[in-house]
Every structure is written in structure tokens, then in C-alpha cells.
Coordinates of C-alpha atoms and ligand atoms in Angstrom, one line a residue:
X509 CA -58.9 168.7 -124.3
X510 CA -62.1 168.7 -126.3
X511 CA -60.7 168.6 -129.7
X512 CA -61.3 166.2 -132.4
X513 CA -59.3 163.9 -134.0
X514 CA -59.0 163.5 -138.2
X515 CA -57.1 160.7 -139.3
X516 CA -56.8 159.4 -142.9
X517 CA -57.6 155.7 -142.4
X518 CA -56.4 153.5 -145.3
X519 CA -59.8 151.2 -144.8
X520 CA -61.8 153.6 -145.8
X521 CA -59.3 155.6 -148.0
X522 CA -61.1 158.8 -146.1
X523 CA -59.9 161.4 -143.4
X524 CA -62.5 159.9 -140.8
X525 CA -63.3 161.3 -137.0
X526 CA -61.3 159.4 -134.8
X527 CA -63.7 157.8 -132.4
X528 CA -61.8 155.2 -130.4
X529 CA -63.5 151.4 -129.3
X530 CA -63.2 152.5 -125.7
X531 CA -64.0 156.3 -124.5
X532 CA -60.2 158.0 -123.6
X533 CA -58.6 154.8 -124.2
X534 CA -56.5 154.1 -127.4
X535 CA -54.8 150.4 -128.1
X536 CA -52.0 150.9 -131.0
X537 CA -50.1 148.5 -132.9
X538 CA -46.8 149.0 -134.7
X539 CA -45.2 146.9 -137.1
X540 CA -41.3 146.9 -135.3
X541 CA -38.3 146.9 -137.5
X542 CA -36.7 143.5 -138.5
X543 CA -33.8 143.4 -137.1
X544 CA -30.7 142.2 -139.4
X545 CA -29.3 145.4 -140.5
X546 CA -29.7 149.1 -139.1
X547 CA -32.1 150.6 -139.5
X548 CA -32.4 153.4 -142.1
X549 CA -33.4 156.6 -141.8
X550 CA -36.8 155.9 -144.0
X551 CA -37.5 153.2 -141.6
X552 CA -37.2 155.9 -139.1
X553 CA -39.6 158.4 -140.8
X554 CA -41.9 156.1 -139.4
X555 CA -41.1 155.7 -136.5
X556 CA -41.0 159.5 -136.4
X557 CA -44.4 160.1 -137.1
X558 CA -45.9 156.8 -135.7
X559 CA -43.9 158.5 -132.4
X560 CA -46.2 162.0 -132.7
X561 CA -49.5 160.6 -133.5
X562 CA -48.9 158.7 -130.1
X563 CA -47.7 161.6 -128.2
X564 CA -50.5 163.1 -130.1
X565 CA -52.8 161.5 -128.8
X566 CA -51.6 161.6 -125.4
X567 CA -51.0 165.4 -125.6
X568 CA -55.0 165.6 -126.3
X569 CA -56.1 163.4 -123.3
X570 CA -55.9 159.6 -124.2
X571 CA -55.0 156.9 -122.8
X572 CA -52.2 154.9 -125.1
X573 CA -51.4 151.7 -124.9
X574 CA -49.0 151.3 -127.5
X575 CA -47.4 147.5 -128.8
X576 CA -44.9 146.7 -130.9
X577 CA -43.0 143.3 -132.4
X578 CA -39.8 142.5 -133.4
X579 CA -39.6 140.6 -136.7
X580 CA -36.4 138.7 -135.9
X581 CA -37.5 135.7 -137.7
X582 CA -40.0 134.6 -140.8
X583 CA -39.3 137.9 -143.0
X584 CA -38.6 136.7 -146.3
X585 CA -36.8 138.8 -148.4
X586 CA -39.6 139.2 -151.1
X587 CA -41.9 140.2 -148.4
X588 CA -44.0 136.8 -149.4
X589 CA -43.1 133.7 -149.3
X590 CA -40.1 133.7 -151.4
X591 CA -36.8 134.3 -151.1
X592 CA -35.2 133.7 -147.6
X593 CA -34.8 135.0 -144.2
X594 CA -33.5 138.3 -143.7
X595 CA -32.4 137.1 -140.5
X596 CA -30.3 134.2 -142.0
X597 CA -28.9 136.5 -144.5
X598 CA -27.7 139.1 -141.8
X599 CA -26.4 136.6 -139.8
X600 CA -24.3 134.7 -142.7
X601 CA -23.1 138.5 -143.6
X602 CA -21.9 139.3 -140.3
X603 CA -20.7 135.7 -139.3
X604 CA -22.7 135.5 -136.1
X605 CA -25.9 133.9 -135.0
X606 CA -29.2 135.2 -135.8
X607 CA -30.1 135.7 -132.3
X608 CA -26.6 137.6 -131.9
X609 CA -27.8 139.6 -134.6
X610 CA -31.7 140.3 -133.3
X611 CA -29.8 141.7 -130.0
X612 CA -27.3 143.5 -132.1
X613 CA -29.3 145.2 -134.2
X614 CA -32.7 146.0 -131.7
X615 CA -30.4 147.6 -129.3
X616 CA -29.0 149.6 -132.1
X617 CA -32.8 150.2 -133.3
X618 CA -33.9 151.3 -129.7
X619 CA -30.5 153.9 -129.4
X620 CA -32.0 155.7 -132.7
X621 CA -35.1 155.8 -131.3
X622 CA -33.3 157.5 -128.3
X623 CA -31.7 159.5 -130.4
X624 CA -34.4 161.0 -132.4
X625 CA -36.9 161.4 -129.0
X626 CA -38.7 158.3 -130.3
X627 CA -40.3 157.1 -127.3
X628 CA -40.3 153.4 -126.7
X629 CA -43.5 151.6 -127.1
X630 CA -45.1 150.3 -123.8
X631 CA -44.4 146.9 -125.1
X632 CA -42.0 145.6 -127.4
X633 CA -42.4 142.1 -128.1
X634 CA -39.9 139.6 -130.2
X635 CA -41.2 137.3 -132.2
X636 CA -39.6 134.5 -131.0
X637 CA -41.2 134.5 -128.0
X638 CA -44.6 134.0 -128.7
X639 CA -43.9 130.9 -131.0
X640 CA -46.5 128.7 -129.1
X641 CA -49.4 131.7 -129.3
X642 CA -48.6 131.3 -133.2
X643 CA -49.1 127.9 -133.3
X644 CA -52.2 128.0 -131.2
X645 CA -53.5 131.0 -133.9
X646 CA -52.5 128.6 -136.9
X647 CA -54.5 125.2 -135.0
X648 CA -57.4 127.5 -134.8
X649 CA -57.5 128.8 -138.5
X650 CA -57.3 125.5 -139.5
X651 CA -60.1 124.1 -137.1
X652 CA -62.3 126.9 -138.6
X653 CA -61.2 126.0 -142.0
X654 CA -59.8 129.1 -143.4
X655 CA -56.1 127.5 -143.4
X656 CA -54.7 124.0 -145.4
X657 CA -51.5 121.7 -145.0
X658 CA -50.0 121.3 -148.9
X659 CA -46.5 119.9 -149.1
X660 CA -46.0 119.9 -145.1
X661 CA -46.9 124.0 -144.9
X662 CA -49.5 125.4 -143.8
X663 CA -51.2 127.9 -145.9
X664 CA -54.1 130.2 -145.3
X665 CA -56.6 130.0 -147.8
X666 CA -57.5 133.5 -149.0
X667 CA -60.6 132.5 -150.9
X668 CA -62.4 131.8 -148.3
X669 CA -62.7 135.5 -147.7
X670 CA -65.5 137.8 -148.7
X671 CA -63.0 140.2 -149.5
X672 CA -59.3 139.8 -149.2
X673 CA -58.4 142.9 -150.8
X674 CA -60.0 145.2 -148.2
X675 CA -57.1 147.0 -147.0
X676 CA -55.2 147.5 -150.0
X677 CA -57.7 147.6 -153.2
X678 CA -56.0 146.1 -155.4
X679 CA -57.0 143.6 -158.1
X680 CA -56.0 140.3 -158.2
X681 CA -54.5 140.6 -162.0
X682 CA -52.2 143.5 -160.9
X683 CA -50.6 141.3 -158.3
X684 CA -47.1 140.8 -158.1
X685 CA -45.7 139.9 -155.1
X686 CA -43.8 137.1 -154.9
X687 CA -43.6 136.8 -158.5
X688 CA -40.6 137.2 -159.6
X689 CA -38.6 135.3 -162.7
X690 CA -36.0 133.2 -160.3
X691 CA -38.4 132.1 -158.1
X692 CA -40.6 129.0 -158.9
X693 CA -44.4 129.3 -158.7
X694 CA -45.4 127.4 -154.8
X695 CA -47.4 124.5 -156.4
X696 CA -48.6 124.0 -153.1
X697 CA -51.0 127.3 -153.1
X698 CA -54.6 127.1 -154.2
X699 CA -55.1 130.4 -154.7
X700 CA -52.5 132.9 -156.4
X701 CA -52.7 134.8 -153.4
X702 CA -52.7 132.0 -150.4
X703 CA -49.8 132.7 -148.3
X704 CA -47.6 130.8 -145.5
X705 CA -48.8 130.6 -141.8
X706 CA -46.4 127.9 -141.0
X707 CA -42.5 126.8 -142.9
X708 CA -41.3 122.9 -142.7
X709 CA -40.6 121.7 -146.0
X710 CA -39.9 123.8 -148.5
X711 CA -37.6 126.3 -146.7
X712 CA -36.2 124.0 -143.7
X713 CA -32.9 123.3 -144.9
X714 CA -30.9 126.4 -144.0
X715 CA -32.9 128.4 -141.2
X716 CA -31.5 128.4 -137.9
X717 CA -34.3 128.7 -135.7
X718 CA -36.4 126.2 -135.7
X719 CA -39.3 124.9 -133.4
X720 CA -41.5 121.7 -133.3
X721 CA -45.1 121.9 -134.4
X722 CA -48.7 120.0 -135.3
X723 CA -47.4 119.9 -138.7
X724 CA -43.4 119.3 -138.3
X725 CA -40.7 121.3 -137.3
X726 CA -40.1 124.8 -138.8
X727 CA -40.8 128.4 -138.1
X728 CA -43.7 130.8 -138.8
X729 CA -44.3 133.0 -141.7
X730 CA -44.0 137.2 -141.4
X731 CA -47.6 138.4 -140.8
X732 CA -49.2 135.8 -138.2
X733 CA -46.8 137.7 -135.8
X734 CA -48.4 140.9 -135.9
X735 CA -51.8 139.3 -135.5
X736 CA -51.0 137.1 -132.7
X737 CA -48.9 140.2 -130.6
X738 CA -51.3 142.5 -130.9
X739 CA -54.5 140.0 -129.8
X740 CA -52.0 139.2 -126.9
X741 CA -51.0 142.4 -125.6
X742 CA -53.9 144.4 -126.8
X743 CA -57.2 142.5 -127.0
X744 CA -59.6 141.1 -129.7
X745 CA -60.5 145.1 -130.9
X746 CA -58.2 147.5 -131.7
X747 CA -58.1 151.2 -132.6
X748 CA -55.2 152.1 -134.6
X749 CA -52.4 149.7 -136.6
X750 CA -49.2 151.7 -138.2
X751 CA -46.9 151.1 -140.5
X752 CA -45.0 152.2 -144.0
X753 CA -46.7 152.1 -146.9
X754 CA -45.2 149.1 -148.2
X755 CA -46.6 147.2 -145.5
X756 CA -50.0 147.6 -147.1
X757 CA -50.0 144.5 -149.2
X758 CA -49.0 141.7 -148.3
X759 CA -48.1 142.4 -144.8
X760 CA -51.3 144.4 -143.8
X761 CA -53.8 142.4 -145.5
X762 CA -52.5 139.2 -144.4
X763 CA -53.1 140.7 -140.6
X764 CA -56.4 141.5 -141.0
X765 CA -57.1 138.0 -143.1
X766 CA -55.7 136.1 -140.2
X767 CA -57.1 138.0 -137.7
X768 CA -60.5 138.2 -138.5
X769 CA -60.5 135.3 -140.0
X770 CA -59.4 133.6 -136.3
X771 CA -61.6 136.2 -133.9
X772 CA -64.9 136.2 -136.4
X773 CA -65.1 140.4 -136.4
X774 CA -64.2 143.2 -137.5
X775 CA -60.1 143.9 -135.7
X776 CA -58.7 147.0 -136.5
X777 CA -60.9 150.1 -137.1
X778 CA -58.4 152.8 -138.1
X779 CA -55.1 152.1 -140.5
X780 CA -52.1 154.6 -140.8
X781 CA -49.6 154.3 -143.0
X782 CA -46.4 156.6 -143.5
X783 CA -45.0 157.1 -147.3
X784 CA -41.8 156.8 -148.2
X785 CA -38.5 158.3 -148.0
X786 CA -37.4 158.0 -151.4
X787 CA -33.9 158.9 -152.6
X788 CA -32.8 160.1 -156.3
X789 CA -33.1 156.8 -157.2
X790 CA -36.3 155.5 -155.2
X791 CA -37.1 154.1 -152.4
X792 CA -34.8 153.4 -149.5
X793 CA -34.4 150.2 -148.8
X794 CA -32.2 148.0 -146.5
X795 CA -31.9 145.2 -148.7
X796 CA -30.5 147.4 -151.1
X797 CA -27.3 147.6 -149.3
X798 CA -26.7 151.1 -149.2
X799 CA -28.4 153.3 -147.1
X800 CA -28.5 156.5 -144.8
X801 CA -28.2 155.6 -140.9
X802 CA -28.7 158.1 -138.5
X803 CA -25.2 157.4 -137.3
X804 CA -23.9 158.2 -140.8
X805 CA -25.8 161.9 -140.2
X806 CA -23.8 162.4 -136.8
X807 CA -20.9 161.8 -138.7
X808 CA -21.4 163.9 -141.2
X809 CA -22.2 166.6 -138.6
X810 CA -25.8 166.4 -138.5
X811 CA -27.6 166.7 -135.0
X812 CA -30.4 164.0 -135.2
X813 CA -33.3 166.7 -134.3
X814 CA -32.5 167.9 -137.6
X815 CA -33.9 164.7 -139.2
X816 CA -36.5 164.9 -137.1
X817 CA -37.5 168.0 -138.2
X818 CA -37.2 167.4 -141.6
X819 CA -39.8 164.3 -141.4
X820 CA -42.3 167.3 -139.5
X821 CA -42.1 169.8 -141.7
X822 CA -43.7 167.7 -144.5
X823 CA -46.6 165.8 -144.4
X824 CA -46.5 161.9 -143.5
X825 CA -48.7 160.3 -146.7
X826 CA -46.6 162.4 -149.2
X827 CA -43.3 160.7 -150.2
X828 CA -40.5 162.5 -149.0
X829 CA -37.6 162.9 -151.2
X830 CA -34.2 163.2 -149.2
X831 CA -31.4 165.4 -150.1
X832 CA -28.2 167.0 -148.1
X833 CA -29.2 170.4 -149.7
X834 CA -32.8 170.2 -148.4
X835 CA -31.3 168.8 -145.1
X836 CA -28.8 171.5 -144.5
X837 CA -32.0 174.1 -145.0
X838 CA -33.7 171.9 -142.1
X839 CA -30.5 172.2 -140.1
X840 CA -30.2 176.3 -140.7
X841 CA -33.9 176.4 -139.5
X842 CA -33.2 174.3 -136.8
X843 CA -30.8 176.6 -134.8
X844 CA -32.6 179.7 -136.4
X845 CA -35.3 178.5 -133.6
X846 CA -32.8 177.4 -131.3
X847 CA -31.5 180.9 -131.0
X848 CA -35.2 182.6 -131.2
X849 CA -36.3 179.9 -128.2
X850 CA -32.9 180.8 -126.1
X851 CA -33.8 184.5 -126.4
X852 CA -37.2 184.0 -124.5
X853 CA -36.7 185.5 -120.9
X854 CA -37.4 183.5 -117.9
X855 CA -39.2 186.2 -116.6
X856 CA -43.3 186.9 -115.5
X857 CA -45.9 185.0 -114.3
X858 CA -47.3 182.0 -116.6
X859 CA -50.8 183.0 -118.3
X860 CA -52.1 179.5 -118.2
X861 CA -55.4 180.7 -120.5
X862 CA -52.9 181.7 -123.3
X863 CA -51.4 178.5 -122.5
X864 CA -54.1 176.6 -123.0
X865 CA -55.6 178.6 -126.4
X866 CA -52.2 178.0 -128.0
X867 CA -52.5 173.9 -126.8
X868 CA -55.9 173.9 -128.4
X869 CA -54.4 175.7 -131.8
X870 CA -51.6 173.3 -131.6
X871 CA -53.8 170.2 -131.3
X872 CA -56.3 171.1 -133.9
X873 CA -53.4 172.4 -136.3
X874 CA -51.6 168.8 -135.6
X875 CA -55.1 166.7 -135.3
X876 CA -56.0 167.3 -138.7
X877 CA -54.5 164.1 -140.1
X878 CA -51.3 164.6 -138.1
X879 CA -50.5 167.7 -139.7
X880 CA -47.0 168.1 -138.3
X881 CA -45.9 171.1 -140.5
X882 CA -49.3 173.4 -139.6
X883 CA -48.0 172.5 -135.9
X884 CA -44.7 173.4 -136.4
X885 CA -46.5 176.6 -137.5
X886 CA -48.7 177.3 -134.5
X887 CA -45.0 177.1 -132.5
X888 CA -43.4 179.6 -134.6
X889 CA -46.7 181.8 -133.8
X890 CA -46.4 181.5 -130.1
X891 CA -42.8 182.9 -130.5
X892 CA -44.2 185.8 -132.0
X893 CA -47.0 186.2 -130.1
X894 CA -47.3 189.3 -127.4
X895 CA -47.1 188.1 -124.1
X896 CA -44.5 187.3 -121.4
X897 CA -41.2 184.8 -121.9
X898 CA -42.8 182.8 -118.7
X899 CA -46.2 182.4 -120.8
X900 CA -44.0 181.5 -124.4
X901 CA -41.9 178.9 -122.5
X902 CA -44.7 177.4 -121.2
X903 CA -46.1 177.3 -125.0
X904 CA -43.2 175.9 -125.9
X905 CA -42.5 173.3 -124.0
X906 CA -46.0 172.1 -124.5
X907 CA -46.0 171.5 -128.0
X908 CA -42.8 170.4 -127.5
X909 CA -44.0 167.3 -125.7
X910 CA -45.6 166.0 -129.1
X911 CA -42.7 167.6 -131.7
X912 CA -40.0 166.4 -129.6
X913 CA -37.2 168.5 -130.7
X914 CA -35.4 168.9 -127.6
X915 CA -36.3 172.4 -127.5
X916 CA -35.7 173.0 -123.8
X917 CA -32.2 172.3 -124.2
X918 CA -31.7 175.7 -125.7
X919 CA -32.3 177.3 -122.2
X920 CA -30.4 174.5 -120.6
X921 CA -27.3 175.2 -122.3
X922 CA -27.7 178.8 -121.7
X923 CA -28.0 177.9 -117.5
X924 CA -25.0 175.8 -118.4
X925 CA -23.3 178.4 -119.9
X926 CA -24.0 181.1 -116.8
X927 CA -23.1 178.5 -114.4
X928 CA -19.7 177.7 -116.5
X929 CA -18.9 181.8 -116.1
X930 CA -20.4 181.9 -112.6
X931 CA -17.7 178.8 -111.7
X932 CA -15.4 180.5 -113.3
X933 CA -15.5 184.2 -111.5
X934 CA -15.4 182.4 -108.5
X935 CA -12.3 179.7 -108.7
X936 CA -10.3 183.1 -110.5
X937 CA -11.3 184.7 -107.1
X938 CA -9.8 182.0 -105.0
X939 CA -6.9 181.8 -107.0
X940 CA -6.1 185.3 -106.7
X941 CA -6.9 185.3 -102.3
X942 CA -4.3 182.3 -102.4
X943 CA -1.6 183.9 -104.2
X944 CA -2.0 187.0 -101.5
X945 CA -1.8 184.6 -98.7
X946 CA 1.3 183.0 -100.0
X947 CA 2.6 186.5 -100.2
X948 CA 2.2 187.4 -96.6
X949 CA 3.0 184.0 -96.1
X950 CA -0.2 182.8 -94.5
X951 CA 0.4 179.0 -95.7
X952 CA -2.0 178.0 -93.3
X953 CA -5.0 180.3 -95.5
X954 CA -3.7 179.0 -98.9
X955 CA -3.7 175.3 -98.0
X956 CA -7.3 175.9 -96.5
X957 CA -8.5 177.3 -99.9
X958 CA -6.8 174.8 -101.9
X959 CA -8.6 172.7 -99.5
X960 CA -11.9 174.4 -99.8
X961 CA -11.6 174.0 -104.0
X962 CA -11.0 170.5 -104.2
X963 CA -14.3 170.1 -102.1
X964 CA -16.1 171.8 -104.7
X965 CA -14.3 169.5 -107.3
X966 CA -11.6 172.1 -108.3
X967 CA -7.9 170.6 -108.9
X968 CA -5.5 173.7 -109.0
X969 CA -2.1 173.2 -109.7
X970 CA 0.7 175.2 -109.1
X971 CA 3.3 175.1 -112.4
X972 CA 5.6 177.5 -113.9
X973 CA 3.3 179.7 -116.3
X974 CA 1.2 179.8 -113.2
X975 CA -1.9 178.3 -111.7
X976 CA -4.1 175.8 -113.8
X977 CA -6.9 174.5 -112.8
X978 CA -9.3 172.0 -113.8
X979 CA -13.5 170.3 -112.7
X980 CA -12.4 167.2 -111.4
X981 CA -15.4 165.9 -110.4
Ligands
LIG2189 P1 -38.7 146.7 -141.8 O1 -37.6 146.8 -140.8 O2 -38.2 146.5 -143.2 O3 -39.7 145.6 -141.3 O4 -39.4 148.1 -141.8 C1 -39.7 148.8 -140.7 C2 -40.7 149.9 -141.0 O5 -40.2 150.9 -141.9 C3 -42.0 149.4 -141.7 O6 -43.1 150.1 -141.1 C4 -41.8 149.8 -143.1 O7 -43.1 150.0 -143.7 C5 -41.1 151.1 -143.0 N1 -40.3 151.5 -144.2 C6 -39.5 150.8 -144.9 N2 -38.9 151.5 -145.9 C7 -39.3 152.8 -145.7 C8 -39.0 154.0 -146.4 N3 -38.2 154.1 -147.4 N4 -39.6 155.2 -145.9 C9 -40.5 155.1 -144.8 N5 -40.8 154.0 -144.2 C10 -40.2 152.8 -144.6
LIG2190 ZN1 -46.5 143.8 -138.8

């Protein structure tokens, strides 16, 4: 499809052309969840709309090759260097192991995922099992002198950079992170904003994973997992890297320090960042104990395509403010297009130029910075539009392989439905042949259709308010 591609980039704080490194080819990085508690349904905005920029991208003729980590050690609760593992902390809450709790809680990541049409990344990668490709990064940064040992950690210097604040403008005087009053200043850092590559000392006592290294035993900090992943699954150049907004600064710019830092060029050409979900009272945030699951939605009655439609119909870098009111609109509009989708006919012969007109409105509507809600748009257009249900179903499922809503199932549950009363018609049928047999006592013909039900995985059963029968198979 010969469309183009607008994506705001967070380098350049620009909508840009995308233009990838390698014609029809796209590498893309994802910064995975860490894995010691659910994960909330903010977390899953973005994996929402990381999930239709790929399928985006796909829909308009690339090739994706999409990575993405597991952060099941080294994320300290500040998001720096202070404070402890979230790991250790989930697995002292739950009283289980912190590799019990990685498997635990990525399986229960992944089924979310499922459940919202996520699709799973080509590659999903753990952190723990690349330790000795993080060492190997860490020797290097050190041999090329943009890292130091101080009090047995190792620390990468960020003043060795032309510009450390690249990604994330900010100015030094602003910065907070890490700083907070319970939390003593890390005497070992020469620069305010030096950050940890490698753990021994300082936080060894209570982690639970730990592995031998140059500089002692101990584990690796947050961001050199994201650096080494990606360089491992998806080369020294790479087109797009997504992630939340809060991943900006630290995370983000400690990538691209490390990374460039250890390849000696430019990484990453194109940043995307998702804003927040925010509640009534800010941010969502696992750490903050409680939080909205999508389990908790199913519970409360909520079909998870409702959430996902909610993320679309508002655009990814404005915060998004969650409510049950504005989520029971969602759900009202949701089956307000359920029923318009079920009422197309299965009937004429597919226009495939309409088809393809209403692709090209739906990938310029949606390549203009991901503009999920203008794509939504061009859907509810093609359901208007004057042409035959053959042609409209073909629209639809189309721009359903980027939206994901699980629109097809609306004529799926309408075959369902017609082969539930076509079932029906014909066991009542049987039923009624069997009672005339028995009648002119034919036992012979009843038995054989008794016979003949069971093979098509009907039980009958002959009781005193009369014959029941029920789909066995
Ligand atoms: P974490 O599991 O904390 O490493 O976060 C997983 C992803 O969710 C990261 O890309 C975060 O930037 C993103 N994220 C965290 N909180 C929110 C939120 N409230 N809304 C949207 N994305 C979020
Ligand atoms: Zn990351």
C-alpha cells in the first residue's frame, strides 16, 4: 500500500515521515511489563496501542519484527537506583520465589494480552536469561571508558556524553529521580545523574537472584536490559522503541546512553511513547496497590473489547482519564456496532476496488500519528456506505485486522445462532418420528433413530414429562 507513515517521535518532539533503516522492513522494541503484580489496565493502554501501530504497520505492507523483555529482575522501585526490587517485594508479598512469581505473573500478563487481541511480540525475552550478554555490554562500556567501579558497582558515567538529555529535555536542576527524603544520596556517583549498570555492594544483602561477575557477585540494573535485548534480537540499528511515558527519563535515556555509548552511533531513530491512564486521583500505578485489572472489568461485567475500544477512541499522547460512566458509554457503543456489523448480509459479490479505497482511507486516517479514533471513523463510514454486505464485510474485516475488536464474531454468533435453531428443528423432528414408531410399535425404527441421534451427539431421554434431550458431544 503506498501510503505514508506520520509518527510523532519523542527525539525530535515532531510528527516526522516514517522512513524505516531498511526498505519494507521495521525492527521494534517494547519495554515488557515487570512482572510482580498484574498488570493494570494503564499498563495495558500500552500495550493497546503499541499492539496497533504494529498491526499498523503490518496492515500497510511492512515487515515487523517486533522484541520485547521481561523485567523480572533489577527494577527498583524508584525507577533509579533506589529503593529495592520489585521482584523481591512481590515475592515477599506473596510468599513465593521471585522466579515463581516472574512465571506467575507473565503468564497472567500474556492471557490479558489474549484477552484484549494483543498480539504477542515475535520475541519475548526475560531478563534473566541474557545475564552474560549484560555483562559482556557492561566489560565493553568500561573498556571504552564511559562506565566506573565506585564502592564495588559499576556505574555509567553520564558526563562523558555530548548530550545525555537527548531523549527527554530535561534540565539537570529539574531532576528528581531518585531523590527522595528516605533515601541517602549514592556517594559513589560522580555525576548527579550517573546511574547503576551492575549491583554488588550496596543492595546485595536481600536479592534473591544473584550471579557472579568481573566485579563481584550481584545482579544488573533496569535499563542495560533493554539495550542488550534489543542489540541481540534486533541488530545494532533500530527503527522504532515504545513505551509509556514514564519510561522517558530514566529508563529511555539510560537506553540510548548505554547503547550508543557501547555501538559508537546513532540506535534508535524513531521513539513512541503512550500517555497515561490517569484516574481521579492520578496516575495508575502498580506500586500503588490498588488498581483496575482487566479481570476486575470481566467481573464487573465488562467484555474486554470494551477497554480496548475505549484506549481507540482517544488519541495515545493525550492522557486518558478513566471512569465507569465513560466506560459504560464505550460499552453501549460497542454493541451499538455489534448489532449494525450483524445486520450486514452475506450476500453479493466482493468489490475488491471499494475494498481497497476504504483500506487506503483507513490507513491514512490511522497513519497519521496512529490516529486510532479517525480510524474508528473511516469503519463507521464503510457501514454507511452504498454498496453490497459482501463488499462492507470485506471492509470490515480489514480494518479489523489493525482495530482488533473481534468484530467478526458478531456474524459468528449469528451462524451459531442459525445452526442452534437448525439443530433444533431437526432433533424435534426425530423426536416426533420416534414417538410414531413406538405407537405402531416399530421398536426396531425408534431404537435406529435413538441410534442415529447419539451419532450426531444427541442424548435423548425418555422421562415422565416427556423426552429431554441434550448435545453430548
Ligand atoms: P512496568 O510493568 O511498570 O514496567 O510498565 C509496563 C508499561 O506500562 C511501560 O511501558 C510503562 O511505561 C507503561 N505504563 C505504566 N503506567 C501506565 C499508565 N498509567 N498508563 C499507561 N501506561 C503505563
Ligand atoms: Zn525498557
Amino acid at each position: 500500500m503506498k501510503t505514508k507513515t506520520y509518527l510523532y517521535n519523542t527525539l525530535s518532539k515532531k510528527v516526522e515521515e516514517f522512513v524505516p533503516n531498511e526498505d519494507g522492513k521495521v525492527k521494534m522494541y517494547t519495554c515488557g511489563p515487570t512482572v510482580y503484580h498484574f498488570a493494570h489496565i494503564g499498563n495495558l493502554r500500552s500495550y493497546i496501542m503499541e499492539d496497533v501501530l504494529e498491526k499498523y504497520l503490518r496492515f500497510v505492507g511492512y515487515e515487523v519484527k517486533r522484541v520485547m523483555n521481561i523485567t523480572d529482575v533489577g527494577h527498583l522501585s524508584s525507577d533509579g537506583d533506589t529503593g529495592e526490587d520489585k521482584m523481591l517485594a512481590g515475592a515477599r508479598r506473596e510468599h513465593k520465589t521471585v522466579m515463581d512469581i516472574a512465571q506467575y505473573y507473565t503468564d497472567a500478563f500474556f492471557e490479558d494480552c489474549r484477552k484484549l487481541s494483543v498480539k504477542r511480540p515475535d520475541v519475548v525475552e526475560p531478563a534473566t536469561n541474557c545475564i552474560d550478554e549484560f555483562i559482556h555490554m557492561i566489560e565493553v562500556l568500561l573498556e571504552k571508558g564511559y562506565a566506573y567501579v565506585a564502592g564495588e558497582n559499576v556505574y555509567f558515567d553520564t558526563s562523558k556524553l555530548d548530550n545525555y538529555y537527548v531523549l527527554s529535555s530535561q534540565k539537570e536542576e529539574e531532576l528528581q529521580v531518585g531523590v527522595r527524603d528516605d533515601v541517602e544520596e549514592d556517594t559513589n556517583k560522580k555525576n548527579k545523574t550517573d546511574f547503576v549498570l551492575w549491583f554488588t555492594k550496596s543492595k546485595f544483602d536481600n536479592q534473591e537472584l544473584k550471579w557472579e561477575s568481573p566485579w563481584g557477585v550481584g545482579y544488573p540494573g533496569w535499563h542495560i536490559e533493554c539495550s542488550s535485548i534489543s542489540i541481540r534480537h534486533l541488530g545494532e540499528y533500530m527503527d522504532i522503541h515504545c513505551g509509556g511515558v514514564d519510561n522517558i527519563f530514566p529508563h529511555h535515556t539510560n537506553e540510548i546512553a548505554q547503547s550508543e555509548a557501547f555501538l559508537g552511533h546513532k540506535w534508535c531513530n524513531y521513539w513512541f511513547h503512550i500517555n497515561h491512564l490517569n484516574t481521579t486521583g492520578g496516575k495508575m500505578s502498580k506500586s500503588k496497590g490498588e488498581f483496575l485489572t482487566v479481570s476486575l472489568l470481566e467481573e464487573k461485567g465488562y467484555d474486554p473489547m470494551v477497554y480496548r475500544m475505549f484506549c481507540l477512541q482517544s488519541h495515545y499522547r493525550k492522557p486518558l482519564e478513566f471512569s465507569y460512566e465513560a466506560l459504560d458509554n464505550v460499552a453501549t457503543a460497542y454493541e451499538k456496532l455489534f448489532k449494525k456489523i450483524k445486520a450486514v448480509p452475506d450476500e453479493g459479490e466482493v468489490d475488491g476496488q471499494q475494498v481497497e479505497e476504504y483500506k487506503i482511507k483507513f490507513a491514512e486516517a490511522v497513519g497519521n500519528d496512529i490516529n486510532t479514533s479517525m480510524g474508528l471513523t473511516v469503519l463507521y463510514d464503510a457501514l454507511k456506505a452504498d454498496t453490497n454486505g459482501a463488499t462492507k464485510r470485506a471492509v470490515i474485516m480489514a480494518i479489523d485486522e489493525v482495530l482488533s475488536l473481534q468484530l467478526a464474531r458478531a456474524w459468528e454468533e449469528t451462524e451459531a445462532a442459525s445452526a442452534d435453531d437448525e439443530l433444533k428443528a431437526y432433533v424435534e423432528k426425530m423426536i416426533q418420528e420416534r414417538a410414531a414408531a413406538k405407537k405402531d410399535k416399530n421398536f426396531a425404527r425408534a431404537d435406529e433413530i435413538r441410534d442415529e441421534l447419539r451419532e450426531k451427539g444427541v442424548q435423548i431421554k425418555d422421562t415422565r414429562e416427556g423426552v429431554q434431550w441434550e448435545v453430548v458431544r
